[in-house]
């Protein structure tokens, strides 16, 4: 007697129902940002290349430094992999830092990777706000007072 022949439909049904579960656990790779091509970056030499030419060659930067006297552009790119519901894992991160001198010419180029990054510690303090601290009941009663016309100058 052969045992596998009894429920052939059951085996197919179990395999068919498990297939979406297995496919749902596939990792997703996400590319964020736009890092310029390495060949184009190699063409750039500090000196007489202006900001407009850099914009034409590399495109718009991801971020621009607005603090301080120096003008710095950042081209940021990151590739992450997410598996199911877990936190995304950074596979690759690159930052191209383009610095300009006071006359808007290319001063320096620097490429950073994920190893050059650092984790920032979050501050747990809460910024105090001054004023009335209303409870839920106080907010509800305050809304009734606002719409009853008690503050309307025509009723006074």
PDB file of C-alpha atoms in Angstrom:
ATOM      1  CA  UNK A   1       0.000   0.000   0.000  1.00  0.00           C
ATOM      2  CA  UNK A   2       1.362   3.440  -0.952  1.00  0.00           C
ATOM      3  CA  UNK A   3       0.722   6.140   1.646  1.00  0.00           C
ATOM      4  CA  UNK A   4       1.278   9.266  -0.493  1.00  0.00           C
ATOM      5  CA  UNK A   5      -1.615   8.510  -2.840  1.00  0.00           C
ATOM      6  CA  UNK A   6      -4.385   8.945  -0.257  1.00  0.00           C
ATOM      7  CA  UNK A   7      -4.543  12.766  -0.121  1.00  0.00           C
ATOM      8  CA  UNK A   8      -2.815  14.221  -3.198  1.00  0.00           C
ATOM      9  CA  UNK A   9      -5.066  17.300  -3.120  1.00  0.00           C
ATOM     10  CA  UNK A  10      -4.152  17.996   0.509  1.00  0.00           C
ATOM     11  CA  UNK A  11      -0.433  18.092  -0.272  1.00  0.00           C
ATOM     12  CA  UNK A  12      -1.018  20.506  -3.152  1.00  0.00           C
ATOM     13  CA  UNK A  13      -3.266  22.712  -0.986  1.00  0.00           C
ATOM     14  CA  UNK A  14      -0.695  22.882   1.836  1.00  0.00           C
ATOM     15  CA  UNK A  15       2.118  23.767  -0.573  1.00  0.00           C
ATOM     16  CA  UNK A  16      -0.024  26.377  -2.325  1.00  0.00           C
ATOM     17  CA  UNK A  17      -0.995  28.024   0.970  1.00  0.00           C
ATOM     18  CA  UNK A  18       2.628  28.107   2.215  1.00  0.00           C
ATOM     19  CA  UNK A  19       4.003  29.687  -0.974  1.00  0.00           C
ATOM     20  CA  UNK A  20       2.731  33.253  -0.242  1.00  0.00           C
ATOM     21  CA  UNK A  21       4.099  33.058   3.295  1.00  0.00           C
ATOM     22  CA  UNK A  22       7.565  32.168   2.063  1.00  0.00           C
ATOM     23  CA  UNK A  23       7.457  34.803  -0.683  1.00  0.00           C
ATOM     24  CA  UNK A  24       6.435  37.459   1.857  1.00  0.00           C
ATOM     25  CA  UNK A  25       9.704  36.991   3.716  1.00  0.00           C
ATOM     26  CA  UNK A  26      11.822  38.055   0.768  1.00  0.00           C
ATOM     27  CA  UNK A  27      14.177  40.919   1.538  1.00  0.00           C
ATOM     28  CA  UNK A  28      13.602  44.307  -0.094  1.00  0.00           C
ATOM     29  CA  UNK A  29      16.509  46.435  -1.289  1.00  0.00           C
ATOM     30  CA  UNK A  30      15.903  50.192  -1.397  1.00  0.00           C
ATOM     31  CA  UNK A  31      18.150  52.758  -3.078  1.00  0.00           C
ATOM     32  CA  UNK A  32      17.877  56.318  -1.768  1.00  0.00           C
ATOM     33  CA  UNK A  33      19.695  59.372  -2.974  1.00  0.00           C
ATOM     34  CA  UNK A  34      21.774  59.873  -6.074  1.00  0.00           C
ATOM     35  CA  UNK A  35      25.546  59.589  -5.948  1.00  0.00           C
ATOM     36  CA  UNK A  36      27.235  60.924  -9.089  1.00  0.00           C
ATOM     37  CA  UNK A  37      29.143  58.515 -11.312  1.00  0.00           C
ATOM     38  CA  UNK A  38      32.745  57.885 -10.159  1.00  0.00           C
ATOM     39  CA  UNK A  39      34.075  58.697 -13.648  1.00  0.00           C
ATOM     40  CA  UNK A  40      32.426  62.122 -13.564  1.00  0.00           C
ATOM     41  CA  UNK A  41      33.759  62.818 -10.079  1.00  0.00           C
ATOM     42  CA  UNK A  42      37.276  61.867 -11.251  1.00  0.00           C
ATOM     43  CA  UNK A  43      37.053  64.551 -13.962  1.00  0.00           C
ATOM     44  CA  UNK A  44      36.693  67.279 -11.350  1.00  0.00           C
ATOM     45  CA  UNK A  45      39.922  68.930 -10.278  1.00  0.00           C
ATOM     46  CA  UNK A  46      40.001  71.684  -7.654  1.00  0.00           C
ATOM     47  CA  UNK A  47      40.793  75.082  -9.068  1.00  0.00           C
ATOM     48  CA  UNK A  48      38.925  76.856 -11.820  1.00  0.00           C
ATOM     49  CA  UNK A  49      35.733  74.800 -11.966  1.00  0.00           C
ATOM     50  CA  UNK A  50      32.803  76.936 -10.882  1.00  0.00           C
ATOM     51  CA  UNK A  51      29.665  76.077  -8.965  1.00  0.00           C
ATOM     52  CA  UNK A  52      27.483  76.236 -12.085  1.00  0.00           C
ATOM     53  CA  UNK A  53      29.737  73.775 -13.921  1.00  0.00           C
ATOM     54  CA  UNK A  54      29.617  71.379 -10.948  1.00  0.00           C
ATOM     55  CA  UNK A  55      25.832  71.642 -10.969  1.00  0.00           C
ATOM     56  CA  UNK A  56      25.786  70.820 -14.680  1.00  0.00           C
ATOM     57  CA  UNK A  57      28.185  67.845 -14.331  1.00  0.00           C
ATOM     58  CA  UNK A  58      26.928  66.266 -11.091  1.00  0.00           C
ATOM     59  CA  UNK A  59      23.364  67.531 -10.876  1.00  0.00           C
ATOM     60  CA  UNK A  60      21.594  68.979  -7.849  1.00  0.00           C
ATOM     61  CA  UNK A  61      23.079  68.121  -4.450  1.00  0.00           C
ATOM     62  CA  UNK A  62      21.144  66.195  -1.816  1.00  0.00           C
ATOM     63  CA  UNK A  63      21.884  68.862   0.771  1.00  0.00           C
ATOM     64  CA  UNK A  64      23.562  72.265   0.959  1.00  0.00           C
ATOM     65  CA  UNK A  65      25.372  73.605   4.021  1.00  0.00           C
ATOM     66  CA  UNK A  66      23.829  76.940   4.921  1.00  0.00           C
ATOM     67  CA  UNK A  67      25.764  77.534   8.132  1.00  0.00           C
ATOM     68  CA  UNK A  68      29.121  79.239   8.332  1.00  0.00           C
ATOM     69  CA  UNK A  69      31.025  81.132   5.697  1.00  0.00           C
ATOM     70  CA  UNK A  70      31.993  78.171   3.498  1.00  0.00           C
ATOM     71  CA  UNK A  71      29.734  76.784   0.795  1.00  0.00           C
ATOM     72  CA  UNK A  72      29.500  72.979   0.912  1.00  0.00           C
ATOM     73  CA  UNK A  73      27.362  70.604  -1.117  1.00  0.00           C
ATOM     74  CA  UNK A  74      26.562  67.023  -0.100  1.00  0.00           C
ATOM     75  CA  UNK A  75      25.623  64.226  -2.503  1.00  0.00           C
ATOM     76  CA  UNK A  76      24.234  61.406  -0.340  1.00  0.00           C
ATOM     77  CA  UNK A  77      23.398  57.858  -1.426  1.00  0.00           C
ATOM     78  CA  UNK A  78      22.276  54.875   0.653  1.00  0.00           C
ATOM     79  CA  UNK A  79      21.278  51.295  -0.139  1.00  0.00           C
ATOM     80  CA  UNK A  80      19.359  49.398   2.552  1.00  0.00           C
ATOM     81  CA  UNK A  81      17.965  45.896   2.836  1.00  0.00           C
ATOM     82  CA  UNK A  82      14.822  45.137   4.837  1.00  0.00           C
ATOM     83  CA  UNK A  83      13.849  41.591   5.725  1.00  0.00           C
ATOM     84  CA  UNK A  84      10.199  41.094   6.729  1.00  0.00           C
ATOM     85  CA  UNK A  85       9.384  43.431   9.636  1.00  0.00           C
ATOM     86  CA  UNK A  86      12.942  43.870  10.957  1.00  0.00           C
ATOM     87  CA  UNK A  87      14.836  47.156  11.033  1.00  0.00           C
ATOM     88  CA  UNK A  88      16.504  48.034   7.709  1.00  0.00           C
ATOM     89  CA  UNK A  89      20.198  47.152   7.433  1.00  0.00           C
ATOM     90  CA  UNK A  90      22.488  49.638   5.685  1.00  0.00           C
ATOM     91  CA  UNK A  91      24.292  47.787   2.906  1.00  0.00           C
ATOM     92  CA  UNK A  92      26.130  50.760   1.433  1.00  0.00           C
ATOM     93  CA  UNK A  93      26.282  54.473   2.188  1.00  0.00           C
ATOM     94  CA  UNK A  94      28.362  57.083   0.417  1.00  0.00           C
ATOM     95  CA  UNK A  95      28.605  60.824   0.815  1.00  0.00           C
ATOM     96  CA  UNK A  96      30.411  63.063  -1.657  1.00  0.00           C
ATOM     97  CA  UNK A  97      31.375  66.368  -0.051  1.00  0.00           C
ATOM     98  CA  UNK A  98      32.046  69.213  -2.492  1.00  0.00           C
ATOM     99  CA  UNK A  99      33.539  72.362  -0.963  1.00  0.00           C
ATOM    100  CA  UNK A 100      33.778  75.729  -2.675  1.00  0.00           C
ATOM    101  CA  UNK A 101      36.030  78.694  -1.930  1.00  0.00           C
ATOM    102  CA  UNK A 102      34.835  82.287  -1.489  1.00  0.00           C
ATOM    103  CA  UNK A 103      34.833  82.894  -5.260  1.00  0.00           C
ATOM    104  CA  UNK A 104      32.520  79.858  -5.827  1.00  0.00           C
ATOM    105  CA  UNK A 105      35.255  77.685  -7.377  1.00  0.00           C
ATOM    106  CA  UNK A 106      35.827  74.048  -6.446  1.00  0.00           C
ATOM    107  CA  UNK A 107      38.059  73.887  -3.374  1.00  0.00           C
ATOM    108  CA  UNK A 108      38.030  70.174  -2.470  1.00  0.00           C
ATOM    109  CA  UNK A 109      36.261  66.838  -2.929  1.00  0.00           C
ATOM    110  CA  UNK A 110      35.894  64.156  -0.272  1.00  0.00           C
ATOM    111  CA  UNK A 111      34.150  60.771  -0.377  1.00  0.00           C
ATOM    112  CA  UNK A 112      32.916  59.174   2.846  1.00  0.00           C
ATOM    113  CA  UNK A 113      31.444  55.700   3.329  1.00  0.00           C
ATOM    114  CA  UNK A 114      29.312  54.090   6.041  1.00  0.00           C
ATOM    115  CA  UNK A 115      32.375  53.449   8.226  1.00  0.00           C
ATOM    116  CA  UNK A 116      33.025  57.187   8.473  1.00  0.00           C
ATOM    117  CA  UNK A 117      29.561  57.803   9.931  1.00  0.00           C
ATOM    118  CA  UNK A 118      28.812  57.967  13.618  1.00  0.00           C
ATOM    119  CA  UNK A 119      25.769  57.363  15.738  1.00  0.00           C
ATOM    120  CA  UNK A 120      24.225  60.355  17.438  1.00  0.00           C
ATOM    121  CA  UNK A 121      22.929  60.126  20.971  1.00  0.00           C
ATOM    122  CA  UNK A 122      19.394  61.392  21.393  1.00  0.00           C
ATOM    123  CA  UNK A 123      18.768  63.789  24.234  1.00  0.00           C
ATOM    124  CA  UNK A 124      15.964  62.622  26.519  1.00  0.00           C
ATOM    125  CA  UNK A 125      15.234  66.055  27.989  1.00  0.00           C
ATOM    126  CA  UNK A 126      11.889  67.700  27.388  1.00  0.00           C
ATOM    127  CA  UNK A 127      11.666  71.361  26.483  1.00  0.00           C
ATOM    128  CA  UNK A 128       9.379  73.089  28.982  1.00  0.00           C
ATOM    129  CA  UNK A 129       6.506  75.157  27.646  1.00  0.00           C
ATOM    130  CA  UNK A 130       4.925  77.888  29.672  1.00  0.00           C
ATOM    131  CA  UNK A 131       1.236  78.589  29.933  1.00  0.00           C
ATOM    132  CA  UNK A 132      -1.809  76.749  31.153  1.00  0.00           C
ATOM    133  CA  UNK A 133      -1.748  73.005  31.467  1.00  0.00           C
ATOM    134  CA  UNK A 134      -5.234  71.910  30.538  1.00  0.00           C
ATOM    135  CA  UNK A 135      -6.768  68.590  31.412  1.00  0.00           C
ATOM    136  CA  UNK A 136      -9.119  66.773  29.056  1.00  0.00           C
ATOM    137  CA  UNK A 137     -12.147  68.069  31.005  1.00  0.00           C
ATOM    138  CA  UNK A 138     -10.746  71.607  30.936  1.00  0.00           C
ATOM    139  CA  UNK A 139     -10.303  71.444  27.170  1.00  0.00           C
ATOM    140  CA  UNK A 140     -13.860  70.195  26.625  1.00  0.00           C
ATOM    141  CA  UNK A 141     -15.380  72.869  28.882  1.00  0.00           C
ATOM    142  CA  UNK A 142     -13.187  75.513  27.269  1.00  0.00           C
ATOM    143  CA  UNK A 143     -14.527  74.562  23.843  1.00  0.00           C
ATOM    144  CA  UNK A 144     -18.145  74.874  25.070  1.00  0.00           C
ATOM    145  CA  UNK A 145     -17.410  78.331  26.468  1.00  0.00           C
ATOM    146  CA  UNK A 146     -15.823  79.393  23.196  1.00  0.00           C
ATOM    147  CA  UNK A 147     -18.891  78.487  21.116  1.00  0.00           C
ATOM    148  CA  UNK A 148     -21.620  79.736  23.512  1.00  0.00           C
ATOM    149  CA  UNK A 149     -20.869  83.363  22.760  1.00  0.00           C
ATOM    150  CA  UNK A 150     -19.572  84.242  26.235  1.00  0.00           C
ATOM    151  CA  UNK A 151     -16.630  86.043  24.681  1.00  0.00           C
ATOM    152  CA  UNK A 152     -18.692  87.698  21.940  1.00  0.00           C
ATOM    153  CA  UNK A 153     -18.550  91.533  22.302  1.00  0.00           C
ATOM    154  CA  UNK A 154     -22.145  91.807  20.996  1.00  0.00           C
ATOM    155  CA  UNK A 155     -23.446  89.901  24.072  1.00  0.00           C
ATOM    156  CA  UNK A 156     -21.778  92.190  26.593  1.00  0.00           C
TER     157      UNK A 156
END
